[in-house]
Amino acid sequence: MENKKYVVGNMKTLMDRKSVSKYLKIVNDKIFSNQVILFPTSIYVPYFLNQYYRVGLQNIYFESMGSYTGEIVPIQAKSMGISCVLIGHSDRRLNFKETDSIINKKVLECLMHGLSVILCVGETLEEKELLKTTRVLKKQITYALRDVDDFRQIIIAYEPVWAIGTRKVPKNEEIKSAIQYIKDIVATEFGYADIKVLYGGSIDSKNIHTICKIDELDGVLVGNASTDAKEFLDIIEVVLNK
Ligand code: PGA
């Protein structure tokens, strides 16, 4: 199995045009790796597209071209040079009421059009406290990946909801056992033993050193810290050069 690590930046809706151009002036001379995938707010995507790192969409609609005002469909994304889509982020599950069934449709439509998928999964604080983490992960993963036939185009990001934007990071032991559990689920439910699993939630240039000690980790998904060029470059350096 290829031992590639990934650094993914989810820039959410945190930047305006001015901060995007400042950011690009710094990172475009420094990131030369297709193991880095940036997910800008979609209107800024054309500024980011280049041949040096990969660019993805934070969301997608699950139909072919048609009358879906305000949405972007996979065929359009593909035609712009997008290679990857973030699906199932907790912002979308919680704020936009995205169900496992919608997530599954999005996954299948992306794969059909040759787009890779980063599938986000993770438990809420309440679910964690009720000791339901594994049950939640199993449900989210088995539902989202139903009918998938090419798992090489899927990366899973383990993002405990309580760790996103909170500066609370699980202990390495907790991350490690969740990652192992996710790999086991994909192997037993779908017969695919090489799934890549990232960790996401409150990563910064300081805690990345500790998180990188987890051998099972295939990379990280960085939210807020990915919008600070220097922070993000430091994180890339640590992850890719480990
Ligand atoms: P955070 O966000 O790094 O700001 O916690 C992670 C995410 O939203 O994917």
PDB file of N, CA and C in Angstrom, residues 34-77:
ATOM      1  N   ASN A  34       0.759  17.185  -4.714  1.00  0.00           N
ATOM      2  CA  ASN A  34      -0.632  16.777  -4.927  1.00  0.00           C
ATOM      3  C   ASN A  34      -1.188  16.020  -3.717  1.00  0.00           C
ATOM      4  N   GLN A  35      -0.413  16.010  -2.626  1.00  0.00           N
ATOM      5  CA  GLN A  35      -0.945  15.479  -1.362  1.00  0.00           C
ATOM      6  C   GLN A  35      -1.572  16.599  -0.523  1.00  0.00           C
ATOM      7  N   VAL A  36      -1.486  17.822  -1.051  1.00  0.00           N
ATOM      8  CA  VAL A  36      -2.183  18.943  -0.405  1.00  0.00           C
ATOM      9  C   VAL A  36      -3.447  19.233  -1.214  1.00  0.00           C
ATOM     10  N   ILE A  37      -4.571  19.312  -0.506  1.00  0.00           N
ATOM     11  CA  ILE A  37      -5.835  19.623  -1.194  1.00  0.00           C
ATOM     12  C   ILE A  37      -6.490  20.787  -0.468  1.00  0.00           C
ATOM     13  N   LEU A  38      -6.725  21.868  -1.199  1.00  0.00           N
ATOM     14  CA  LEU A  38      -7.355  23.041  -0.589  1.00  0.00           C
ATOM     15  C   LEU A  38      -8.814  23.136  -1.007  1.00  0.00           C
ATOM     16  N   PHE A  39      -9.651  23.448  -0.037  1.00  0.00           N
ATOM     17  CA  PHE A  39     -11.086  23.600  -0.283  1.00  0.00           C
ATOM     18  C   PHE A  39     -11.502  25.037   0.027  1.00  0.00           C
ATOM     19  N   PRO A  40     -11.353  25.934  -0.959  1.00  0.00           N
ATOM     20  CA  PRO A  40     -11.760  27.323  -0.726  1.00  0.00           C
ATOM     21  C   PRO A  40     -13.287  27.439  -0.799  1.00  0.00           C
ATOM     22  N   THR A  41     -13.810  28.568  -0.358  1.00  0.00           N
ATOM     23  CA  THR A  41     -15.222  28.870  -0.623  1.00  0.00           C
ATOM     24  C   THR A  41     -15.398  28.845  -2.140  1.00  0.00           C
ATOM     25  N   SER A  42     -16.496  28.272  -2.641  1.00  0.00           N
ATOM     26  CA  SER A  42     -16.529  27.959  -4.083  1.00  0.00           C
ATOM     27  C   SER A  42     -16.353  29.158  -5.018  1.00  0.00           C
ATOM     28  N   ILE A  43     -16.835  30.360  -4.652  1.00  0.00           N
ATOM     29  CA  ILE A  43     -16.633  31.472  -5.601  1.00  0.00           C
ATOM     30  C   ILE A  43     -15.159  31.818  -5.795  1.00  0.00           C
ATOM     31  N   TYR A  44     -14.306  31.430  -4.863  1.00  0.00           N
ATOM     32  CA  TYR A  44     -12.873  31.732  -5.008  1.00  0.00           C
ATOM     33  C   TYR A  44     -12.072  30.609  -5.681  1.00  0.00           C
ATOM     34  N   VAL A  45     -12.755  29.507  -5.982  1.00  0.00           N
ATOM     35  CA  VAL A  45     -12.038  28.351  -6.551  1.00  0.00           C
ATOM     36  C   VAL A  45     -11.165  28.717  -7.755  1.00  0.00           C
ATOM     37  N   PRO A  46     -11.671  29.497  -8.734  1.00  0.00           N
ATOM     38  CA  PRO A  46     -10.821  29.784  -9.899  1.00  0.00           C
ATOM     39  C   PRO A  46      -9.493  30.448  -9.545  1.00  0.00           C
ATOM     40  N   TYR A  47      -9.453  31.229  -8.455  1.00  0.00           N
ATOM     41  CA  TYR A  47      -8.174  31.847  -8.058  1.00  0.00           C
ATOM     42  C   TYR A  47      -7.160  30.802  -7.603  1.00  0.00           C
ATOM     43  N   PHE A  48      -7.682  29.687  -7.087  1.00  0.00           N
ATOM     44  CA  PHE A  48      -6.796  28.677  -6.501  1.00  0.00           C
ATOM     45  C   PHE A  48      -6.300  27.648  -7.515  1.00  0.00           C
ATOM     46  N   LEU A  49      -7.072  27.449  -8.593  1.00  0.00           N
ATOM     47  CA  LEU A  49      -6.730  26.355  -9.511  1.00  0.00           C
ATOM     48  C   LEU A  49      -5.342  26.531 -10.105  1.00  0.00           C
ATOM     49  N   ASN A  50      -4.517  25.518  -9.986  1.00  0.00           N
ATOM     50  CA  ASN A  50      -3.163  25.552 -10.550  1.00  0.00           C
ATOM     51  C   ASN A  50      -2.678  24.114 -10.646  1.00  0.00           C
ATOM     52  N   GLN A  51      -1.483  23.947 -11.143  1.00  0.00           N
ATOM     53  CA  GLN A  51      -1.011  22.570 -11.326  1.00  0.00           C
ATOM     54  C   GLN A  51      -0.177  22.070 -10.150  1.00  0.00           C
ATOM     55  N   TYR A  52      -0.076  22.856  -9.095  1.00  0.00           N
ATOM     56  CA  TYR A  52       0.876  22.498  -8.025  1.00  0.00           C
ATOM     57  C   TYR A  52       0.261  21.747  -6.851  1.00  0.00           C
ATOM     58  N   TYR A  53      -0.971  22.069  -6.513  1.00  0.00           N
ATOM     59  CA  TYR A  53      -1.666  21.322  -5.466  1.00  0.00           C
ATOM     60  C   TYR A  53      -3.098  21.096  -5.952  1.00  0.00           C
ATOM     61  N   ARG A  54      -3.849  20.298  -5.209  1.00  0.00           N
ATOM     62  CA  ARG A  54      -5.197  19.983  -5.676  1.00  0.00           C
ATOM     63  C   ARG A  54      -6.229  20.916  -5.032  1.00  0.00           C
ATOM     64  N   VAL A  55      -7.302  21.120  -5.770  1.00  0.00           N
ATOM     65  CA  VAL A  55      -8.349  22.021  -5.284  1.00  0.00           C
ATOM     66  C   VAL A  55      -9.679  21.280  -5.290  1.00  0.00           C
ATOM     67  N   GLY A  56     -10.432  21.430  -4.214  1.00  0.00           N
ATOM     68  CA  GLY A  56     -11.704  20.721  -4.111  1.00  0.00           C
ATOM     69  C   GLY A  56     -12.862  21.649  -3.806  1.00  0.00           C
ATOM     70  N   LEU A  57     -14.053  21.084  -3.841  1.00  0.00           N
ATOM     71  CA  LEU A  57     -15.270  21.824  -3.469  1.00  0.00           C
ATOM     72  C   LEU A  57     -15.734  21.383  -2.087  1.00  0.00           C
ATOM     73  N   GLN A  58     -16.232  22.334  -1.314  1.00  0.00           N
ATOM     74  CA  GLN A  58     -16.695  22.032   0.056  1.00  0.00           C
ATOM     75  C   GLN A  58     -18.053  21.340   0.072  1.00  0.00           C
ATOM     76  N   ASN A  59     -18.742  21.382  -1.077  1.00  0.00           N
ATOM     77  CA  ASN A  59     -20.081  20.804  -1.136  1.00  0.00           C
ATOM     78  C   ASN A  59     -20.424  20.560  -2.607  1.00  0.00           C
ATOM     79  N   ILE A  60     -21.431  19.742  -2.839  1.00  0.00           N
ATOM     80  CA  ILE A  60     -21.834  19.414  -4.214  1.00  0.00           C
ATOM     81  C   ILE A  60     -23.314  19.044  -4.212  1.00  0.00           C
ATOM     82  N   TYR A  61     -23.944  19.135  -5.362  1.00  0.00           N
ATOM     83  CA  TYR A  61     -25.321  18.634  -5.457  1.00  0.00           C
ATOM     84  C   TYR A  61     -25.286  17.294  -6.179  1.00  0.00           C
ATOM     85  N   PHE A  62     -26.274  16.456  -5.885  1.00  0.00           N
ATOM     86  CA  PHE A  62     -26.162  15.061  -6.338  1.00  0.00           C
ATOM     87  C   PHE A  62     -26.911  14.734  -7.628  1.00  0.00           C
ATOM     88  N   GLU A  63     -27.131  15.748  -8.474  1.00  0.00           N
ATOM     89  CA  GLU A  63     -27.838  15.476  -9.728  1.00  0.00           C
ATOM     90  C   GLU A  63     -26.928  15.781 -10.914  1.00  0.00           C
ATOM     91  N   SER A  64     -27.446  15.442 -12.119  1.00  0.00           N
ATOM     92  CA  SER A  64     -26.762  15.858 -13.336  1.00  0.00           C
ATOM     93  C   SER A  64     -27.178  17.305 -13.617  1.00  0.00           C
ATOM     94  N   MET A  65     -26.679  17.903 -14.711  1.00  0.00           N
ATOM     95  CA  MET A  65     -27.015  19.298 -14.979  1.00  0.00           C
ATOM     96  C   MET A  65     -28.518  19.473 -15.117  1.00  0.00           C
ATOM     97  N   GLY A  66     -29.022  20.570 -14.607  1.00  0.00           N
ATOM     98  CA  GLY A  66     -30.466  20.790 -14.668  1.00  0.00           C
ATOM     99  C   GLY A  66     -30.817  22.079 -13.951  1.00  0.00           C
ATOM    100  N   SER A  67     -32.058  22.176 -13.525  1.00  0.00           N
ATOM    101  CA  SER A  67     -32.526  23.415 -12.919  1.00  0.00           C
ATOM    102  C   SER A  67     -32.412  23.344 -11.395  1.00  0.00           C
ATOM    103  N   TYR A  68     -31.221  23.633 -10.867  1.00  0.00           N
ATOM    104  CA  TYR A  68     -30.976  23.538  -9.417  1.00  0.00           C
ATOM    105  C   TYR A  68     -30.302  24.834  -8.954  1.00  0.00           C
ATOM    106  N   THR A  69     -31.071  25.906  -8.999  1.00  0.00           N
ATOM    107  CA  THR A  69     -30.539  27.241  -8.715  1.00  0.00           C
ATOM    108  C   THR A  69     -29.680  27.275  -7.439  1.00  0.00           C
ATOM    109  N   GLY A  70     -28.497  27.803  -7.594  1.00  0.00           N
ATOM    110  CA  GLY A  70     -27.614  27.968  -6.432  1.00  0.00           C
ATOM    111  C   GLY A  70     -26.698  26.801  -6.171  1.00  0.00           C
ATOM    112  N   GLU A  71     -26.883  25.717  -6.871  1.00  0.00           N
ATOM    113  CA  GLU A  71     -26.075  24.523  -6.613  1.00  0.00           C
ATOM    114  C   GLU A  71     -24.955  24.366  -7.644  1.00  0.00           C
ATOM    115  N   ILE A  72     -24.039  23.455  -7.376  1.00  0.00           N
ATOM    116  CA  ILE A  72     -22.999  23.065  -8.339  1.00  0.00           C
ATOM    117  C   ILE A  72     -23.080  21.554  -8.454  1.00  0.00           C
ATOM    118  N   VAL A  73     -23.109  21.033  -9.679  1.00  0.00           N
ATOM    119  CA  VAL A  73     -23.218  19.581  -9.847  1.00  0.00           C
ATOM    120  C   VAL A  73     -21.852  19.009 -10.263  1.00  0.00           C
ATOM    121  N   PRO A  74     -21.634  17.700 -10.036  1.00  0.00           N
ATOM    122  CA  PRO A  74     -20.312  17.103 -10.272  1.00  0.00           C
ATOM    123  C   PRO A  74     -19.742  17.347 -11.666  1.00  0.00           C
ATOM    124  N   ILE A  75     -20.572  17.281 -12.673  1.00  0.00           N
ATOM    125  CA  ILE A  75     -20.046  17.436 -14.038  1.00  0.00           C
ATOM    126  C   ILE A  75     -19.452  18.842 -14.237  1.00  0.00           C
ATOM    127  N   GLN A  76     -20.064  19.837 -13.577  1.00  0.00           N
ATOM    128  CA  GLN A  76     -19.537  21.208 -13.670  1.00  0.00           C
ATOM    129  C   GLN A  76     -18.214  21.313 -12.910  1.00  0.00           C
ATOM    130  N   ALA A  77     -18.179  20.694 -11.739  1.00  0.00           N
ATOM    131  CA  ALA A  77     -16.959  20.734 -10.935  1.00  0.00           C
ATOM    132  C   ALA A  77     -15.801  20.115 -11.716  1.00  0.00           C
TER     133      ALA A  77
END
